[in-house]
PDB file of C-alpha atoms in Angstrom:
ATOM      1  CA  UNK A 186     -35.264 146.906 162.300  1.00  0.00           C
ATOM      2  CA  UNK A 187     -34.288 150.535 162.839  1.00  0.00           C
ATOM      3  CA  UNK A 188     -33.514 150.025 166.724  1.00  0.00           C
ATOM      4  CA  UNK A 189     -31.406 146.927 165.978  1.00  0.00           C
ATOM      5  CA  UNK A 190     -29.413 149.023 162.866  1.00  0.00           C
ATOM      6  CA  UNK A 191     -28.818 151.244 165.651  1.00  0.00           C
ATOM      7  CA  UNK A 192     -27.653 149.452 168.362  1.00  0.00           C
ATOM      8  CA  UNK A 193     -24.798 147.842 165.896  1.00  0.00           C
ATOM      9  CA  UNK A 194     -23.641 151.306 165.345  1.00  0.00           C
ATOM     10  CA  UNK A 195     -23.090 151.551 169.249  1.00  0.00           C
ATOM     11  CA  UNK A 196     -21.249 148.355 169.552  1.00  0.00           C
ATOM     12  CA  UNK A 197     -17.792 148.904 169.821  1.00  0.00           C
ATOM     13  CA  UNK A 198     -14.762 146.678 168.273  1.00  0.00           C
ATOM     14  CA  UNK A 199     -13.223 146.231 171.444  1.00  0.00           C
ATOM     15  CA  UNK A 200     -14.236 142.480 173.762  1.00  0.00           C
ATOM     16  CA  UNK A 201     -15.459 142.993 176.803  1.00  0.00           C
ATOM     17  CA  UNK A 202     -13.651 140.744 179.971  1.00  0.00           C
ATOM     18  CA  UNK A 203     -17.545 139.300 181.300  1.00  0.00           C
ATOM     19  CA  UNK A 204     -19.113 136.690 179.641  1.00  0.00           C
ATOM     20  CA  UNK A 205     -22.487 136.397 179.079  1.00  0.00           C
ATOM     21  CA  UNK A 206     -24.580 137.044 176.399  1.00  0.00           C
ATOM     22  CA  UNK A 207     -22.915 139.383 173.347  1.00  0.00           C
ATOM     23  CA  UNK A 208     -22.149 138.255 169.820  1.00  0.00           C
ATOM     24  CA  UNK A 209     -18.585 137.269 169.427  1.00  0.00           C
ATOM     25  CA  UNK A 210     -18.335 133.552 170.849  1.00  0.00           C
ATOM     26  CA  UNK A 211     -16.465 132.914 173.811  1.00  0.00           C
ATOM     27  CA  UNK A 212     -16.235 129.394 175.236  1.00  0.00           C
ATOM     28  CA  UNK A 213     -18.653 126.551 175.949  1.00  0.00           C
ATOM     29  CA  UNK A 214     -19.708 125.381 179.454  1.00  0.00           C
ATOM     30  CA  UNK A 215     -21.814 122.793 181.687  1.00  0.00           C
ATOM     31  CA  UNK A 216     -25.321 124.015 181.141  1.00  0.00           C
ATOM     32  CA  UNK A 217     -26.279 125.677 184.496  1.00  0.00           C
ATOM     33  CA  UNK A 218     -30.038 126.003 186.053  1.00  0.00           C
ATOM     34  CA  UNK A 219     -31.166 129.395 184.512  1.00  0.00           C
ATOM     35  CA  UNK A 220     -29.274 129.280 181.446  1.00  0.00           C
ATOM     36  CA  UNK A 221     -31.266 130.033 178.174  1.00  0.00           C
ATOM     37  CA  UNK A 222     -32.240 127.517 176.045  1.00  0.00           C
ATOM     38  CA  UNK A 223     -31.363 129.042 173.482  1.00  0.00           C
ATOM     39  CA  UNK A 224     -27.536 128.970 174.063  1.00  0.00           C
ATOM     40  CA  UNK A 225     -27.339 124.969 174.256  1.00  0.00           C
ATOM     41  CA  UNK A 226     -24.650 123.734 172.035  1.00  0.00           C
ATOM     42  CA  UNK A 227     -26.565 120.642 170.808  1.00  0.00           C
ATOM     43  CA  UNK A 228     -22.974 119.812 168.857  1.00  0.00           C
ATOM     44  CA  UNK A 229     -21.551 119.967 172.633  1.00  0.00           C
ATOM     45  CA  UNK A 230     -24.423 118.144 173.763  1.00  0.00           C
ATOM     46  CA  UNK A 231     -24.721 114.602 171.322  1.00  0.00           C
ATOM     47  CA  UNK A 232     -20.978 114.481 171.799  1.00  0.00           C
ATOM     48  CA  UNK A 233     -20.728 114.362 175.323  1.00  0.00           C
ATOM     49  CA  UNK A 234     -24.100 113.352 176.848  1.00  0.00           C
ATOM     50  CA  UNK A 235     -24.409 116.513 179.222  1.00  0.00           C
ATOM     51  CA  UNK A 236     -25.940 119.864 178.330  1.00  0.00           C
ATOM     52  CA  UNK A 237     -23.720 122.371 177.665  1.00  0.00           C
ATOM     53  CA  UNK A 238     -24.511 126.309 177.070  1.00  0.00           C
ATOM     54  CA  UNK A 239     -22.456 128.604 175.108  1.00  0.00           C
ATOM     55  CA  UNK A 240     -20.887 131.820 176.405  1.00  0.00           C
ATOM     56  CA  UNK A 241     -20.318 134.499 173.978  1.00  0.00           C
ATOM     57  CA  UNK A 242     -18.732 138.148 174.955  1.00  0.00           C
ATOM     58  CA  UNK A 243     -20.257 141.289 174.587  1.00  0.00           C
ATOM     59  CA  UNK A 244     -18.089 143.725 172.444  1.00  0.00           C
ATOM     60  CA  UNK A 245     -17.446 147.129 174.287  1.00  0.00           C
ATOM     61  CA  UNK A 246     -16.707 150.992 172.959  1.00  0.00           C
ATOM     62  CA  UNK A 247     -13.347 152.192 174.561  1.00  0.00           C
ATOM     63  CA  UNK A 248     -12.900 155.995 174.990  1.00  0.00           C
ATOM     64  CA  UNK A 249      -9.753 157.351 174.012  1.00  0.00           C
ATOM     65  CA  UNK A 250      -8.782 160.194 175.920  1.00  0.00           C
ATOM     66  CA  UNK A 251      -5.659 162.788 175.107  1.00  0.00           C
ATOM     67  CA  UNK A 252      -3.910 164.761 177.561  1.00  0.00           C
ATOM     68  CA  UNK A 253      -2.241 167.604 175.351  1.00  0.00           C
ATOM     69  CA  UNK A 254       0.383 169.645 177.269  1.00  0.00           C
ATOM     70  CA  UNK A 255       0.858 172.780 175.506  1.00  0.00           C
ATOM     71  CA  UNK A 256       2.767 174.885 178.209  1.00  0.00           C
ATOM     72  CA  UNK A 257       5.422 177.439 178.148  1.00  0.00           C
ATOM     73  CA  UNK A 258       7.947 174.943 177.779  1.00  0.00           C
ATOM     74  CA  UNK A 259       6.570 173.025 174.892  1.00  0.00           C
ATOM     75  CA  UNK A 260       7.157 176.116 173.103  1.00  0.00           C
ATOM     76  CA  UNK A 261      10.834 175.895 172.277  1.00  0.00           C
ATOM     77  CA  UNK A 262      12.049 173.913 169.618  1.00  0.00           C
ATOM     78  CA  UNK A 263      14.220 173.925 166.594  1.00  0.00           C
ATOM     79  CA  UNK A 264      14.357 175.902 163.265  1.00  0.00           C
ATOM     80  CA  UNK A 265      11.804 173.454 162.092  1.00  0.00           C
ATOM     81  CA  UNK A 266       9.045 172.811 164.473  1.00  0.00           C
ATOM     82  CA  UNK A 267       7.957 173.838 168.381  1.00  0.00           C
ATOM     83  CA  UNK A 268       7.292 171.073 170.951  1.00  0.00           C
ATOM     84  CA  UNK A 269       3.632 172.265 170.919  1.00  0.00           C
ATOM     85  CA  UNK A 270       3.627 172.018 166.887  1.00  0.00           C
ATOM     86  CA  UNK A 271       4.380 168.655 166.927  1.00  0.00           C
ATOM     87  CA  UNK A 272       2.516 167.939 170.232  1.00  0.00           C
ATOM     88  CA  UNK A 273      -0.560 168.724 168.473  1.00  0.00           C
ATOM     89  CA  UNK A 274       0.783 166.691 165.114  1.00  0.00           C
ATOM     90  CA  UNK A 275       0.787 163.999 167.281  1.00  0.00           C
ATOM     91  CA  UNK A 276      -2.507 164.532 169.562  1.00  0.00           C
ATOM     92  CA  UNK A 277      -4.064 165.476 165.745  1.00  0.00           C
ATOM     93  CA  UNK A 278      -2.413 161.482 164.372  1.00  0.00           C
ATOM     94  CA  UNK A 279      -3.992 159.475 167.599  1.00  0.00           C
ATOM     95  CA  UNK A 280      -7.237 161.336 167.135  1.00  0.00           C
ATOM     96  CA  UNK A 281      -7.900 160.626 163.825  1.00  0.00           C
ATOM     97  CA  UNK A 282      -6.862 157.024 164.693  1.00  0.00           C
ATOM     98  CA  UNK A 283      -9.216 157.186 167.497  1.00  0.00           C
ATOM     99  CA  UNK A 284     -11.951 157.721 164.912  1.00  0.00           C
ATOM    100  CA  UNK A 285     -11.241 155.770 161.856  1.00  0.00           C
ATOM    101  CA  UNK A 286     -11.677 153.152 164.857  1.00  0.00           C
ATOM    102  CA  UNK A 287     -14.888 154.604 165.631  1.00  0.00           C
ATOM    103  CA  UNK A 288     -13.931 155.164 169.521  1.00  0.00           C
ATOM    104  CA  UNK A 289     -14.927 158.107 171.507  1.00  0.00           C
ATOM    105  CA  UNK A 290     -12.963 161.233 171.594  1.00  0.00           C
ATOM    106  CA  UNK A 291     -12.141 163.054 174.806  1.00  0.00           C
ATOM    107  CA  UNK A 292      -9.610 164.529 176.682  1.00  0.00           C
ATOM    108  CA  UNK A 293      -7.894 167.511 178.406  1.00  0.00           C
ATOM    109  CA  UNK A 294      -5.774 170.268 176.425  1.00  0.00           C
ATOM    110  CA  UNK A 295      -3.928 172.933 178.642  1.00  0.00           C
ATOM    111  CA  UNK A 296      -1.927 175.569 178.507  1.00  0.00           C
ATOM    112  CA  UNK A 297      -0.221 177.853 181.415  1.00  0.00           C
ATOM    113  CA  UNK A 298      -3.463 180.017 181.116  1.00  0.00           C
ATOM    114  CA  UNK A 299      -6.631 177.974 180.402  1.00  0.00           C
ATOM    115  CA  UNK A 300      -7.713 174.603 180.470  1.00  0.00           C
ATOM    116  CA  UNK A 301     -10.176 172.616 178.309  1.00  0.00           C
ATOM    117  CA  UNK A 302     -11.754 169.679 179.513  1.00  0.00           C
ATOM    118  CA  UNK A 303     -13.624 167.620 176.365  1.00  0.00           C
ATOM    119  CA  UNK A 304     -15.563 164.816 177.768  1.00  0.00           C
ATOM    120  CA  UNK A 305     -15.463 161.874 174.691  1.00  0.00           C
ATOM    121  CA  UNK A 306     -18.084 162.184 171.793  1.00  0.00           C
ATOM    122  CA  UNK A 307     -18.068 159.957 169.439  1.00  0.00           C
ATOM    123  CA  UNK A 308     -18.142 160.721 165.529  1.00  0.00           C
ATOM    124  CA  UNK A 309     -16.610 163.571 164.030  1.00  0.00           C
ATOM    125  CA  UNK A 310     -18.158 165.719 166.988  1.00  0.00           C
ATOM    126  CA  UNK A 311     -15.487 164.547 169.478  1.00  0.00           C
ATOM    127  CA  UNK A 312     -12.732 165.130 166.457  1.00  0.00           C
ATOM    128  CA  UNK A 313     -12.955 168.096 165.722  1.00  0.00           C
ATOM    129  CA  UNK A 314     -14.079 169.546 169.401  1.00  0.00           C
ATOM    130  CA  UNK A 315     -10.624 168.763 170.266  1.00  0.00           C
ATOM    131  CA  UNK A 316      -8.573 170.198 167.359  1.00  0.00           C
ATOM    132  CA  UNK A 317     -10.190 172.985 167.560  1.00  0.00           C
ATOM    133  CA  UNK A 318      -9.147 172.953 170.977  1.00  0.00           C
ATOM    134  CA  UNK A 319      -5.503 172.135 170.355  1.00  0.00           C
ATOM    135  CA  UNK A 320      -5.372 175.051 167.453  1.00  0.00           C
ATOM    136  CA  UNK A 321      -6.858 177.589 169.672  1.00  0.00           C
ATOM    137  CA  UNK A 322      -4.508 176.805 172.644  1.00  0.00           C
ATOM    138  CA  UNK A 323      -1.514 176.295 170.754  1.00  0.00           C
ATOM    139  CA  UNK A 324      -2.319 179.489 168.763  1.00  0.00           C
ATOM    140  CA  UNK A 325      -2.396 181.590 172.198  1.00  0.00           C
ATOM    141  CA  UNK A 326       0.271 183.859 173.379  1.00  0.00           C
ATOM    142  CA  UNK A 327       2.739 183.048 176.062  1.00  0.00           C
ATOM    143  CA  UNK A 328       2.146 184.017 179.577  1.00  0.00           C
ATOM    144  CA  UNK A 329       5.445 185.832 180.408  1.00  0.00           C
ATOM    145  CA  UNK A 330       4.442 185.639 184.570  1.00  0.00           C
ATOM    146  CA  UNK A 331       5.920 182.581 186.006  1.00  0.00           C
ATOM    147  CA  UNK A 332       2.031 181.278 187.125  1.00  0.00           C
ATOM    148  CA  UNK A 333       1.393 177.089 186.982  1.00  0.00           C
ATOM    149  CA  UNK A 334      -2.291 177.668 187.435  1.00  0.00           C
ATOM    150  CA  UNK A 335      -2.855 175.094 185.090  1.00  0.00           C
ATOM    151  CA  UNK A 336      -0.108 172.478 185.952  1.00  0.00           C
ATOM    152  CA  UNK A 337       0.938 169.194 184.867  1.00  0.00           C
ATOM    153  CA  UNK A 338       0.025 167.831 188.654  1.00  0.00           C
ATOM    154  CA  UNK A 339      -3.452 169.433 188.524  1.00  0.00           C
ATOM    155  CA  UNK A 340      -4.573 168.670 184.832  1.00  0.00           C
ATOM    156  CA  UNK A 341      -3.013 164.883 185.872  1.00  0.00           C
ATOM    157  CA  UNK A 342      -5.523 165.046 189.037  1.00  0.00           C
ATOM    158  CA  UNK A 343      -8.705 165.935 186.996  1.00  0.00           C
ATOM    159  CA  UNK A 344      -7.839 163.494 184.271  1.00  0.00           C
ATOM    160  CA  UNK A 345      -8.072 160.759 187.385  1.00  0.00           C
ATOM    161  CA  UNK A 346     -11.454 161.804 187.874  1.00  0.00           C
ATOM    162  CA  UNK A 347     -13.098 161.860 184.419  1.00  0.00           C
ATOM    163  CA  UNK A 348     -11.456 158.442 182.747  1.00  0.00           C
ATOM    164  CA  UNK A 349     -12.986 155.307 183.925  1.00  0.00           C
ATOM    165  CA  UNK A 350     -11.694 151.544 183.550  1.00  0.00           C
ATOM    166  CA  UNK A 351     -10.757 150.346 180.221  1.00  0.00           C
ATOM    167  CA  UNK A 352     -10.067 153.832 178.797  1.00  0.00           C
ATOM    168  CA  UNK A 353      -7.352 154.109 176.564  1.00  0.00           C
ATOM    169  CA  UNK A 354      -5.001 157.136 177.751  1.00  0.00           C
ATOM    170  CA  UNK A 355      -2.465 159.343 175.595  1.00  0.00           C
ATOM    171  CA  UNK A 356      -0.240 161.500 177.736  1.00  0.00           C
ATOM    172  CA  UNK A 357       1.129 164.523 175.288  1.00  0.00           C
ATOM    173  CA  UNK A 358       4.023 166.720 177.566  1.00  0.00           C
ATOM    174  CA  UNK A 359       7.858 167.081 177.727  1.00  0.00           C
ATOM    175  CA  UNK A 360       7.003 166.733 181.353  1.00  0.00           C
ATOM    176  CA  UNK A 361       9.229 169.384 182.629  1.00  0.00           C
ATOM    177  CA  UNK A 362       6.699 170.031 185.178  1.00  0.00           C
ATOM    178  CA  UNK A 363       6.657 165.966 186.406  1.00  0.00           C
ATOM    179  CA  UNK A 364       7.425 166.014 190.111  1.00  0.00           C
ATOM    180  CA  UNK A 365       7.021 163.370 193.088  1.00  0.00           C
ATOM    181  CA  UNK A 366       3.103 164.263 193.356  1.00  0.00           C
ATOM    182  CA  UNK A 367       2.652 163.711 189.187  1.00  0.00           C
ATOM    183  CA  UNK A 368       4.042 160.665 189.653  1.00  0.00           C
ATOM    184  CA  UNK A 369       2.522 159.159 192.119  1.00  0.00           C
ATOM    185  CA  UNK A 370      -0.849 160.278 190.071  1.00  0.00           C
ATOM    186  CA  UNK A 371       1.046 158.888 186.966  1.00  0.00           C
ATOM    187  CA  UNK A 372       1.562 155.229 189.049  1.00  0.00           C
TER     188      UNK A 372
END
């Protein structure tokens, strides 16, 4: 009882694109040597004369991860607001959207200086592990050198690395920094 309480905690809202054996009902089929038994729609069955098996898809978790630019240039803006202000409003929106979904939380949050990767947690932990983040890097002083250490292109690169298929993928930037090589990344 405990283990299976569990494991529906872990299930995520999201269908997965193989069939095969999950809880949300998918299609009916031919019965197939090696099929369970268990899966037989007899309905299917009486009405047609042939076995047939049912197919159901598993549902899946998908990771949402946030790429939060919080460079030099984001931080220009009007009497109201800097870019990076409302670059974190909006990282801070999708996050908490993110979890009232109950997805995983990761992502990257740079500035010209430093660089924070957050792999995705799920919970709160993931939350607030990148708010934190985002208030810490937002808070930090400008570099006055004129040093991309931690550029759009490279931040771009590692984010290839770390997201796998069917992760969900905010990109947070003005993107004064896009050239040929981000976009290529970007395609």
């Amino acid at each position: 009882p405990a283990a299976g309480a569990a494991s529906r905690q872990l299930a995520g809202s999201y269908l997965g694109k193989i069939k095969g054996r999950g809880m949300e009902f998918a299609e009916v089929r031919h019965y197939q040597p090696g099929d369970d038994v268990r899966t037989i729609d007899w309905s299917v069955t009486a009405r047609t004369g042939k076995a047939h098996s049912k197919l159901f898809q598993e549902e899946k978790e998908r990771p949402v991860f946030i790429l939060l630019d919080l460079s030099d240039s984001m931080i220009f803006g009007s009497q109201f607001v800097f870019k990076s202000v409302q670059a974190c409003h909006l990282a801070a929106l999708l996050s908490w959207q993110a979890k009232q979904r109950n997805d995983r939380i990761g992502g990257i949050v740079f500035n010209q200086q430093h660089a924070a990767e957050l792999k995705p947690s799920g919970r709160s932990r993931g939350l607030m592990r990148f708010l934190h983040q985002s208030e810490q890097l937002c808070q930090a002083q400008p570099f006055k050198a004129n040093n991309h250490q931690q550029s759009l292109f490279v931040q771009l690169k590692r984010l290839s690395y770390l997201v796998q298929t069917g992760c969900q993928i905010h990109l947070i930037s003005d993107f004064s920094q896009l050239d040929d090589n981000c976009r290529k990344l970007l395609s």
